[in-house]
CSV table of C-alpha atoms in Angstrom, one decimal:
chain,number,residue,atom,x,y,z
A,5,MET,CA,-4.4,-34.6,7.9
A,6,ALA,CA,-1.7,-33.1,6.4
A,7,GLY,CA,-0.6,-36.4,5.2
A,8,ALA,CA,-4.0,-37.6,4.2
A,9,LYS,CA,-4.3,-39.3,0.8
A,10,ALA,CA,-7.3,-38.9,-2.1
A,11,GLY,CA,-10.2,-40.4,-1.2
A,12,THR,CA,-9.4,-41.1,2.7
A,13,ILE,CA,-11.6,-39.5,5.1
A,14,GLY,CA,-10.6,-37.9,8.3
A,15,SER,CA,-12.9,-37.1,11.4
A,16,LEU,CA,-12.8,-34.0,12.8
A,17,ASP,CA,-14.7,-32.0,15.5
A,18,ILE,CA,-14.4,-28.7,14.0
A,19,LEU,CA,-12.9,-27.6,10.2
A,20,VAL,CA,-11.9,-24.1,9.5
A,21,ALA,CA,-11.9,-23.0,5.8
A,22,GLY,CA,-9.9,-20.2,5.7
A,23,ALA,CA,-6.0,-19.5,6.9
A,24,GLY,CA,-6.2,-15.7,7.4
A,25,TYR,CA,-6.0,-14.0,10.7
A,26,VAL,CA,-9.7,-14.7,11.6
A,27,GLY,CA,-9.7,-18.4,10.6
A,28,LEU,CA,-6.5,-19.0,12.5
A,29,ALA,CA,-7.7,-17.0,15.6
A,30,THR,CA,-10.8,-18.9,15.5
A,31,ALA,CA,-9.0,-22.5,15.4
A,32,VAL,CA,-6.4,-21.2,18.1
A,33,SER,CA,-9.0,-20.0,20.4
A,34,LEU,CA,-11.3,-22.9,20.2
A,35,LYS,CA,-8.0,-25.7,20.4
A,36,GLN,CA,-6.4,-23.5,23.4
A,37,ALA,CA,-9.4,-23.4,25.4
A,38,ARG,CA,-10.7,-27.0,24.7
A,39,PRO,CA,-7.9,-29.2,23.8
A,40,SER,CA,-10.0,-32.3,23.7
A,41,LEU,CA,-11.7,-31.0,20.5
A,42,SER,CA,-10.2,-31.8,17.3
A,43,VAL,CA,-9.6,-28.9,15.1
A,44,ALA,CA,-7.9,-28.3,11.5
A,45,VAL,CA,-7.7,-25.7,9.1
A,46,VAL,CA,-7.8,-25.8,5.2
A,47,ASP,CA,-7.0,-22.9,2.7
A,48,SER,CA,-7.2,-22.2,-0.9
A,49,ALA,CA,-4.1,-20.2,-1.2
A,50,PRO,CA,-1.0,-21.8,-2.2
A,51,ALA,CA,1.6,-22.2,0.6
A,52,GLY,CA,3.3,-19.2,1.5
A,53,ALA,CA,1.2,-16.8,-0.1
A,54,TRP,CA,0.4,-15.1,3.2
A,55,GLU,CA,4.0,-14.1,3.5
A,56,ARG,CA,4.0,-12.0,0.3
A,57,ASP,CA,1.2,-10.0,2.1
A,58,GLY,CA,2.7,-6.2,2.5
A,59,ARG,CA,-0.2,-4.8,3.9
A,60,ALA,CA,-0.5,-3.7,7.7
A,61,SER,CA,-3.9,-3.3,10.1
A,62,ALA,CA,-5.0,-1.2,12.9
A,63,ILE,CA,-5.6,-3.8,15.7
A,64,ALA,CA,-8.0,-2.5,18.4
A,65,ALA,CA,-7.2,-2.9,22.0
A,66,ALA,CA,-9.5,-5.8,22.7
A,67,ALA,CA,-8.0,-7.5,19.8
A,68,CYS,CA,-4.6,-6.9,21.4
A,69,ARG,CA,-5.8,-8.7,24.9
A,70,MET,CA,-7.1,-11.4,22.9
A,71,LEU,CA,-3.7,-12.1,21.3
A,72,GLU,CA,-1.8,-11.7,24.4
A,73,ARG,CA,-4.4,-14.6,25.9
A,74,LEU,CA,-3.6,-16.5,22.7
A,75,ASP,CA,0.0,-16.5,23.6
A,76,CYS,CA,0.8,-14.5,20.6
A,77,TRP,CA,1.3,-10.8,21.7
A,78,ASP,CA,5.1,-11.0,22.8
A,79,GLU,CA,6.0,-12.1,19.2
A,80,VAL,CA,3.6,-9.7,17.6
A,81,SER,CA,4.5,-6.7,19.9
A,82,SER,CA,8.0,-6.2,18.8
A,83,ASN,CA,7.0,-5.4,15.2
A,84,ALA,CA,3.9,-3.3,16.3
A,85,GLN,CA,3.5,0.3,16.4
A,86,ALA,CA,1.2,2.1,18.9
A,87,ILE,CA,-1.3,4.7,17.9
A,88,THR,CA,-0.9,7.2,20.4
A,89,GLU,CA,-3.0,10.3,18.6
A,90,MET,CA,-5.4,10.4,16.1
A,91,ILE,CA,-6.4,13.7,14.3
A,92,VAL,CA,-9.5,14.1,11.8
A,93,THR,CA,-9.9,17.0,9.2
A,94,ASP,CA,-12.4,17.5,6.7
A,95,SER,CA,-11.1,19.5,3.5
A,96,ARG,CA,-10.6,19.7,-0.2
A,97,THR,CA,-7.4,18.4,-1.8
A,98,ALA,CA,-6.1,21.5,-2.7
A,99,ASP,CA,-7.0,23.4,0.5
A,100,PRO,CA,-3.6,25.0,1.6
A,101,ILE,CA,-4.8,24.7,5.1
A,102,ARG,CA,-6.7,21.4,6.8
A,103,PRO,CA,-8.2,22.5,10.0
A,104,VAL,CA,-8.3,19.8,12.6
A,105,PHE,CA,-11.8,19.1,13.5
A,106,LEU,CA,-11.5,16.2,16.2
A,107,THR,CA,-8.4,14.8,18.1
A,108,PHE,CA,-8.0,11.6,20.1
A,109,ASP,CA,-5.4,10.6,23.0
A,110,GLY,CA,-4.8,7.1,22.1
A,111,GLU,CA,-5.2,5.1,25.3
A,112,VAL,CA,-8.2,3.3,27.1
A,113,ALA,CA,-6.2,2.8,30.1
A,114,PRO,CA,-2.8,4.2,31.0
A,115,GLY,CA,-0.2,2.6,29.1
A,116,GLU,CA,-2.7,1.0,26.8
A,117,PRO,CA,-3.0,2.3,23.6
A,118,PHE,CA,-6.6,2.0,21.8
A,119,ALA,CA,-4.9,0.3,18.6
A,120,HIS,CA,-1.8,-0.7,17.1
A,121,MET,CA,-0.6,-1.1,13.6
A,122,ILE,CA,0.7,-4.6,12.9
A,123,ALA,CA,2.1,-5.8,9.7
A,124,ASN,CA,-0.4,-8.6,8.4
A,125,LYS,CA,2.4,-11.3,7.8
A,126,ILE,CA,3.7,-10.7,10.9
A,127,LEU,CA,0.1,-11.5,12.8
A,128,ASN,CA,-0.4,-14.4,10.4
A,129,ALA,CA,3.3,-15.9,11.4
A,130,ALA,CA,2.6,-15.7,15.1
A,131,LEU,CA,-1.1,-17.3,15.0
A,132,ARG,CA,0.5,-20.1,12.7
A,133,ARG,CA,3.3,-20.9,14.9
A,134,ARG,CA,0.6,-21.0,17.9
A,135,ALA,CA,-1.5,-23.5,15.8
A,136,ALA,CA,1.6,-25.6,15.3
A,137,GLU,CA,2.1,-25.5,19.0
A,138,LEU,CA,-1.2,-26.9,19.9
A,139,GLY,CA,-1.4,-29.5,17.2
A,140,ILE,CA,-3.8,-27.8,14.5
A,141,ASP,CA,-2.9,-29.0,11.2
A,142,ILE,CA,-3.1,-26.4,8.4
A,143,LEU,CA,-3.8,-27.8,4.8
A,144,GLU,CA,-2.9,-25.3,2.1
A,145,GLY,CA,-3.2,-24.9,-1.6
A,146,VAL,CA,-6.5,-26.9,-1.7
A,147,ALA,CA,-10.2,-25.5,-1.7
A,148,VAL,CA,-13.3,-26.9,-0.3
A,149,ALA,CA,-15.0,-28.3,-3.5
A,150,SER,CA,-18.6,-29.3,-1.8
A,151,PHE,CA,-20.0,-30.4,1.4
A,152,ASP,CA,-23.0,-32.3,2.4
A,153,VAL,CA,-24.9,-31.7,5.8
A,154,GLY,CA,-25.9,-34.9,7.8
A,155,SER,CA,-27.8,-35.1,10.7
A,156,ALA,CA,-24.7,-35.7,13.1
A,157,SER,CA,-22.0,-34.3,10.9
A,158,THR,CA,-21.0,-32.8,7.6
A,159,HIS,CA,-18.8,-34.6,4.8
A,160,VAL,CA,-16.6,-32.0,3.3
A,161,HIS,CA,-15.4,-32.9,0.0
A,162,LEU,CA,-11.8,-31.2,-0.9
A,163,ALA,CA,-10.6,-30.4,-4.5
A,164,ASP,CA,-7.9,-32.9,-4.6
A,165,GLY,CA,-10.3,-35.8,-3.5
A,166,VAL,CA,-9.5,-35.8,0.1
A,167,ALA,CA,-12.8,-36.3,2.3
A,168,ILE,CA,-13.3,-34.9,5.8
A,169,GLU,CA,-15.9,-35.4,8.4
A,170,THR,CA,-16.7,-32.6,10.7
A,171,ARG,CA,-19.0,-31.9,13.4
A,172,LEU,CA,-18.9,-28.2,12.4
A,173,LEU,CA,-17.6,-26.2,9.5
A,174,VAL,CA,-16.6,-22.8,9.8
A,175,ALA,CA,-16.4,-20.5,6.7
A,176,ALA,CA,-13.6,-17.7,7.1
A,177,ASP,CA,-12.8,-17.4,3.5
A,178,GLY,CA,-13.4,-13.9,2.8
A,179,VAL,CA,-15.8,-11.3,1.7
A,180,ARG,CA,-16.6,-13.1,-1.8
A,181,SER,CA,-17.2,-16.5,0.3
A,182,LYS,CA,-17.8,-19.8,-2.0
A,183,LEU,CA,-18.8,-21.6,1.1
A,184,ARG,CA,-21.3,-19.2,2.0
A,185,ASP,CA,-22.8,-19.7,-1.4
A,186,MET,CA,-22.5,-23.4,-1.2
A,187,ALA,CA,-24.6,-23.0,1.9
A,188,GLY,CA,-27.3,-21.1,0.2
A,189,ILE,CA,-27.0,-18.1,2.6
A,190,LYS,CA,-27.9,-14.8,0.6
A,191,THR,CA,-26.4,-11.4,1.2
A,192,VAL,CA,-27.2,-7.8,1.2
A,193,SER,CA,-24.8,-6.1,-0.6
A,194,TRP,CA,-23.7,-2.9,-3.0
A,195,ASP,CA,-20.9,-1.2,-4.4
A,196,TYR,CA,-19.8,2.1,-3.5
A,197,GLY,CA,-18.0,2.8,-6.6
A,198,GLN,CA,-15.0,3.5,-4.8
A,199,SER,CA,-11.8,1.6,-4.1
A,200,GLY,CA,-8.8,1.8,-1.5
A,201,ILE,CA,-5.7,2.0,-2.7
A,202,VAL,CA,-3.1,0.6,-0.1
A,203,CYS,CA,0.7,1.2,0.1
A,204,THR,CA,3.7,1.8,2.5
A,205,VAL,CA,5.2,5.4,2.6
A,206,ARG,CA,8.8,6.4,3.5
A,207,HIS,CA,9.1,10.0,5.0
A,208,GLU,CA,12.2,12.2,6.8
A,209,ARG,CA,10.8,12.8,10.0
A,210,PRO,CA,9.1,10.4,12.7
A,211,HIS,CA,5.4,10.3,13.3
A,212,ASN,CA,5.3,9.7,16.8
A,213,GLY,CA,2.8,7.4,16.8
A,214,ARG,CA,0.0,9.8,15.2
A,215,ALA,CA,-2.8,8.7,12.9
A,216,GLU,CA,-4.5,11.1,10.7
A,217,GLU,CA,-7.9,10.8,8.7
A,218,HIS,CA,-8.2,13.4,6.2
A,219,PHE,CA,-11.8,13.3,4.6
A,220,PHE,CA,-11.7,14.3,1.1
A,221,PRO,CA,-14.5,14.6,-1.6
A,222,ALA,CA,-13.8,11.4,-3.0
A,223,GLY,CA,-13.4,9.5,0.1
A,224,PRO,CA,-11.2,9.3,3.5
A,225,PHE,CA,-7.5,9.5,3.1
A,226,ALA,CA,-5.7,7.6,5.9
A,227,ILE,CA,-2.0,7.9,7.7
A,228,LEU,CA,-1.4,5.2,9.8
A,229,PRO,CA,1.7,5.1,11.6
A,230,LEU,CA,4.2,2.1,11.2
A,231,ALA,CA,6.9,0.6,13.0
A,232,PRO,CA,10.3,1.5,11.8
A,233,GLY,CA,11.8,-0.4,8.9
A,234,ALA,CA,14.7,-2.8,9.2
A,235,ASN,CA,17.2,0.4,8.1
A,236,GLY,CA,15.4,2.5,10.8
A,237,SER,CA,13.4,4.2,8.0
A,238,ASN,CA,10.2,6.5,9.2
A,239,ARG,CA,7.3,4.5,7.7
A,240,SER,CA,3.7,4.8,7.6
A,241,SER,CA,0.6,3.0,5.7
A,242,ILE,CA,-1.8,4.7,3.7
A,243,VAL,CA,-5.6,3.5,3.0
A,244,TRP,CA,-6.6,6.2,0.3
A,245,THR,CA,-10.0,6.1,-0.7
A,246,GLU,CA,-11.0,7.2,-4.4
A,247,ARG,CA,-13.5,6.7,-6.9
A,248,THR,CA,-13.0,3.5,-8.5
A,249,ALA,CA,-12.0,4.6,-12.3
A,250,ASP,CA,-9.5,7.3,-10.7
A,251,ALA,CA,-8.1,4.7,-8.0
A,252,GLU,CA,-7.6,2.2,-11.1
A,253,LYS,CA,-5.6,5.1,-13.3
A,254,LEU,CA,-3.5,6.0,-10.2
A,255,VAL,CA,-2.4,2.5,-9.7
A,256,ALA,CA,-1.6,1.5,-13.3
A,257,GLY,CA,-0.3,4.7,-14.3
A,258,ASP,CA,3.1,6.6,-13.9
A,259,ASP,CA,5.0,6.4,-10.7
A,260,LEU,CA,5.6,9.8,-10.9
A,261,VAL,CA,2.3,10.8,-11.0
A,262,PHE,CA,1.2,8.9,-8.5
A,263,GLU,CA,3.6,10.0,-6.0
A,264,VAL,CA,2.7,13.7,-7.2
A,265,GLU,CA,-1.0,13.1,-6.0
A,266,LEU,CA,0.0,11.1,-3.2
A,267,GLU,CA,2.2,14.1,-1.6
A,268,GLN,CA,-0.8,16.6,-2.4
A,269,ARG,CA,-2.9,14.6,0.1
A,270,PHE,CA,0.1,13.5,2.6
A,271,GLY,CA,1.7,16.8,2.9
A,272,LEU,CA,5.2,17.6,3.6
A,273,LYS,CA,4.6,17.8,7.6
A,274,LEU,CA,6.9,14.5,7.6
A,275,GLY,CA,9.2,15.6,5.2
A,276,GLU,CA,10.1,14.2,1.9
A,277,ILE,CA,8.0,10.9,1.1
A,278,SER,CA,8.6,8.2,-0.9
A,279,VAL,CA,6.5,4.9,-1.9
A,280,GLU,CA,8.0,1.8,-0.6
A,281,ASP,CA,6.1,-0.8,-2.2
A,282,LYS,CA,3.8,-1.4,-5.3
A,283,PRO,CA,0.3,0.4,-4.4
A,284,ARG,CA,-2.7,-1.6,-4.9
A,285,ALA,CA,-6.6,-1.1,-5.2
A,286,PHE,CA,-9.4,-3.1,-3.5
A,287,PRO,CA,-12.7,-2.4,-4.7
A,288,LEU,CA,-14.9,-1.3,-1.5
A,289,GLY,CA,-18.7,-2.1,-0.7
A,290,LEU,CA,-21.0,-3.5,2.0
A,291,THR,CA,-21.8,-7.0,2.3
A,292,LEU,CA,-23.9,-8.3,5.2
A,293,ALA,CA,-24.7,-12.2,5.3
A,294,ARG,CA,-28.7,-12.5,5.7
A,295,SER,CA,-27.8,-15.1,8.1
A,296,PHE,CA,-24.4,-16.3,10.1
A,297,VAL,CA,-25.4,-19.9,10.6
A,298,ALA,CA,-26.9,-23.1,8.8
A,299,PRO,CA,-27.0,-26.6,10.1
A,300,ARG,CA,-23.5,-27.4,11.2
A,301,PHE,CA,-22.3,-24.3,9.7
A,302,VAL,CA,-21.3,-21.0,10.9
A,303,LEU,CA,-19.7,-17.7,8.9
A,304,VAL,CA,-17.1,-15.5,10.4
A,305,GLY,CA,-15.2,-12.5,9.6
A,306,ASP,CA,-15.5,-11.3,6.1
A,307,SER,CA,-17.7,-14.3,4.9
A,308,ALA,CA,-20.5,-12.8,7.2
A,309,HIS,CA,-19.6,-9.2,6.7
A,310,GLY,CA,-17.8,-6.8,5.0
A,311,ILE,CA,-17.8,-3.2,5.5
A,312,HIS,CA,-16.1,0.2,4.5
A,313,PRO,CA,-12.4,0.8,5.8
A,314,ILE,CA,-13.6,4.3,7.2
A,315,ALA,CA,-13.5,3.2,10.7
A,316,GLY,CA,-10.8,0.7,10.4
A,317,GLN,CA,-12.9,-1.9,12.0
A,318,GLY,CA,-13.1,-4.6,9.6
A,319,LEU,CA,-10.4,-7.3,11.0
A,320,ASN,CA,-11.4,-6.3,14.7
A,321,LEU,CA,-15.0,-7.2,13.7
A,322,GLY,CA,-13.8,-10.7,12.8
A,323,LEU,CA,-11.7,-11.3,15.5
A,324,LYS,CA,-14.8,-10.5,17.8
A,325,ASP,CA,-16.3,-13.1,15.6
A,326,ALA,CA,-13.8,-15.5,16.5
A,327,ALA,CA,-13.8,-14.8,20.2
A,328,ALA,CA,-17.7,-14.9,20.4
A,329,LEU,CA,-18.0,-18.2,18.4
A,330,ALA,CA,-14.9,-20.0,20.7
A,331,GLU,CA,-16.7,-18.7,23.8
A,332,THR,CA,-20.1,-20.2,22.5
A,333,ILE,CA,-18.8,-23.6,21.0
A,334,VAL,CA,-16.5,-24.3,24.2
A,335,GLU,CA,-19.2,-23.6,26.8
A,336,ALA,CA,-21.7,-25.9,24.9
A,337,ASP,CA,-19.0,-28.8,24.6
A,338,ARG,CA,-18.4,-28.6,28.3
A,339,LEU,CA,-21.9,-29.0,28.9
A,340,GLY,CA,-22.2,-32.0,26.9
A,341,GLN,CA,-24.0,-30.3,23.8
A,342,ASP,CA,-23.7,-30.6,20.1
A,343,ILE,CA,-21.4,-28.0,18.8
A,344,GLY,CA,-22.9,-28.1,15.5
A,345,ALA,CA,-26.7,-27.9,16.9
A,346,MET,CA,-28.4,-25.0,15.6
A,347,ASP,CA,-29.7,-23.9,19.1
A,348,VAL,CA,-26.0,-23.5,19.9
A,349,LEU,CA,-25.1,-21.7,16.8
A,350,GLU,CA,-28.0,-19.7,17.3
A,351,ARG,CA,-26.6,-18.2,20.3
A,352,TYR,CA,-23.4,-17.2,18.4
A,353,GLN,CA,-25.5,-15.5,15.8
A,354,GLN,CA,-27.4,-13.3,18.3
A,355,TRP,CA,-24.4,-12.5,20.0
A,356,ARG,CA,-23.0,-11.1,17.0
A,357,ARG,CA,-25.3,-10.1,14.1
A,358,PHE,CA,-26.6,-7.0,15.6
A,359,ASP,CA,-23.4,-5.5,16.3
A,360,THR,CA,-21.8,-6.4,13.0
A,361,LEU,CA,-25.0,-4.7,11.2
A,362,GLN,CA,-24.8,-1.6,13.4
A,363,MET,CA,-21.2,-1.3,12.3
A,364,GLY,CA,-22.2,-1.9,8.6
A,365,ILE,CA,-24.8,0.9,9.1
A,366,THR,CA,-22.4,3.0,10.7
A,367,THR,CA,-19.7,3.1,8.1
A,368,ASP,CA,-22.1,3.3,5.4
A,369,VAL,CA,-23.5,6.4,6.9
A,370,LEU,CA,-20.1,8.0,7.6
A,371,ASN,CA,-18.9,7.1,3.9
A,372,ARG,CA,-21.9,8.6,2.5
A,373,LEU,CA,-21.8,11.9,4.8
A,374,PHE,CA,-18.4,12.7,4.4
A,375,SER,CA,-17.5,11.3,0.8
A,376,ASN,CA,-18.8,14.5,-1.0
A,377,ASP,CA,-18.6,18.1,-1.6
A,378,VAL,CA,-22.0,19.4,-0.7
A,379,GLY,CA,-21.7,22.6,1.0
A,380,PRO,CA,-24.5,22.1,3.7
A,381,LEU,CA,-23.3,18.6,4.5
A,382,ARG,CA,-19.7,19.9,5.0
A,383,GLN,CA,-21.1,22.7,7.4
A,384,LEU,CA,-23.2,20.1,9.2
A,385,ARG,CA,-20.4,17.4,9.7
A,386,ASP,CA,-17.7,20.0,10.7
A,387,VAL,CA,-20.0,21.5,13.4
A,388,GLY,CA,-20.4,17.7,14.6
A,389,LEU,CA,-16.9,16.9,14.8
A,390,GLY,CA,-16.4,20.1,16.6
A,391,LEU,CA,-18.7,19.3,19.1
A,392,VAL,CA,-17.8,16.1,19.7
A,393,ASP,CA,-14.1,17.3,20.2
A,394,ARG,CA,-15.6,19.4,23.2
A,395,MET,CA,-17.3,16.8,24.6
A,396,PRO,CA,-14.9,14.5,26.6
A,397,ARG,CA,-17.4,11.9,27.5
A,398,MET,CA,-18.5,11.4,24.0
A,399,LYS,CA,-14.6,11.3,23.0
A,400,ALA,CA,-14.3,8.6,25.7
A,401,PHE,CA,-17.2,7.1,24.3
A,402,PHE,CA,-15.7,6.9,20.6
A,403,ILE,CA,-12.3,5.5,22.3
A,404,LYS,CA,-14.0,2.7,23.7
A,405,GLN,CA,-16.0,1.9,20.4
A,406,ALA,CA,-12.7,2.2,18.5
A,407,ALA,CA,-10.9,0.0,21.2
A,408,GLY,CA,-13.4,-2.9,20.7
A,409,LEU,CA,-14.5,-2.7,24.2
A,410,SER,CA,-18.0,-1.7,23.4
A,411,GLY,CA,-21.3,-3.9,23.9
A,412,GLU,CA,-21.1,-7.4,25.0
A,413,THR,CA,-17.6,-8.2,24.6
A,414,PRO,CA,-16.2,-11.9,24.7
A,415,ARG,CA,-14.0,-12.9,27.4
A,416,LEU,CA,-10.7,-13.3,25.3
A,417,LEU,CA,-11.5,-9.5,24.2
A,418,ARG,CA,-11.5,-8.6,28.0
A,419,GLY,CA,-7.9,-10.6,28.2
A,420,GLU,CA,-9.6,-13.3,30.0
A,421,ALA,CA,-9.6,-17.2,29.5
A,422,ILE,CA,-12.8,-18.7,28.4
């Protein structure tokens, strides 16, 4: 496929649009479990763009099991940082003391942390390496221009003139999915008026694997532990929620002002801090697709659901989509069923839609509850956090949720083959 010429038609079983982690994980999961299926990936981003992504993501324990089953974990783990503890505080920025209302030990089983922090480009590289081993072609720098759905296949037209015939088109092209719009799938969405500032911070003292989430009136401020830098430096990833206008000023303004504001929120418990990369701000909102499927078409990852990062579950929801879709398609193919038929795709939708709706509502409520300075609400949420901290079974439930092991878990997320 990589050598296809304009105007030629290639025939595939499955074409994945989007070469982010969810798109790649979907392709790898399908091909590894069912080598007889022809699978390819097309991506609109220029070749090598993924290597410039300086961000990191929290990967839940279930997703780590999936990566191990996909033969990617050994490559990723050497650059991963286990989250061994998490604390939650609720205060104002200027408060001299931030009382800890909730703490979590970071293991779902002995020796298995509930999450790891992994650099995005490391994860992407591991999935690309595995895709190459499985013979999955990745066509970069070209977008899907349009597609026409037929009774037995879909004709996909790329922007460079190449046409591809596929039995199933998987859209993994992000929260502003153009393919979702082409398929005529509507969304429920709203803007929070907040943006998430993301950057990496160096600090004098080690973090010892502890993550922190501080709830401030403008939104949550998360400190997430990273593996040491190339020179052995102590590092953490920052996800800092601010009102959009304030976030844009901070990112575009003077570096010294940014570091002063950052230090106010970060504190000096880990010694002197410095920003390692250029901070970036991303608008935050809630987007839920009204349907995850259409004839010979399916949504995965952010194209199906974009949620607030307050619980750090966006990527993990996407990987759960990938695992559930792969399991659904592989089982259907083994039974000789049409993998693009609506009755097959409906099984995937029934599996994933309620879970993502529930998580979207949960993050929405949490953000509204904690991103304010209303006295009665502050008292209510602090009492609630304190009660959870004193209830071991409730804490165990939340750890299981954070680890991605609740509900009907796909086999890959349990560390099992499809």
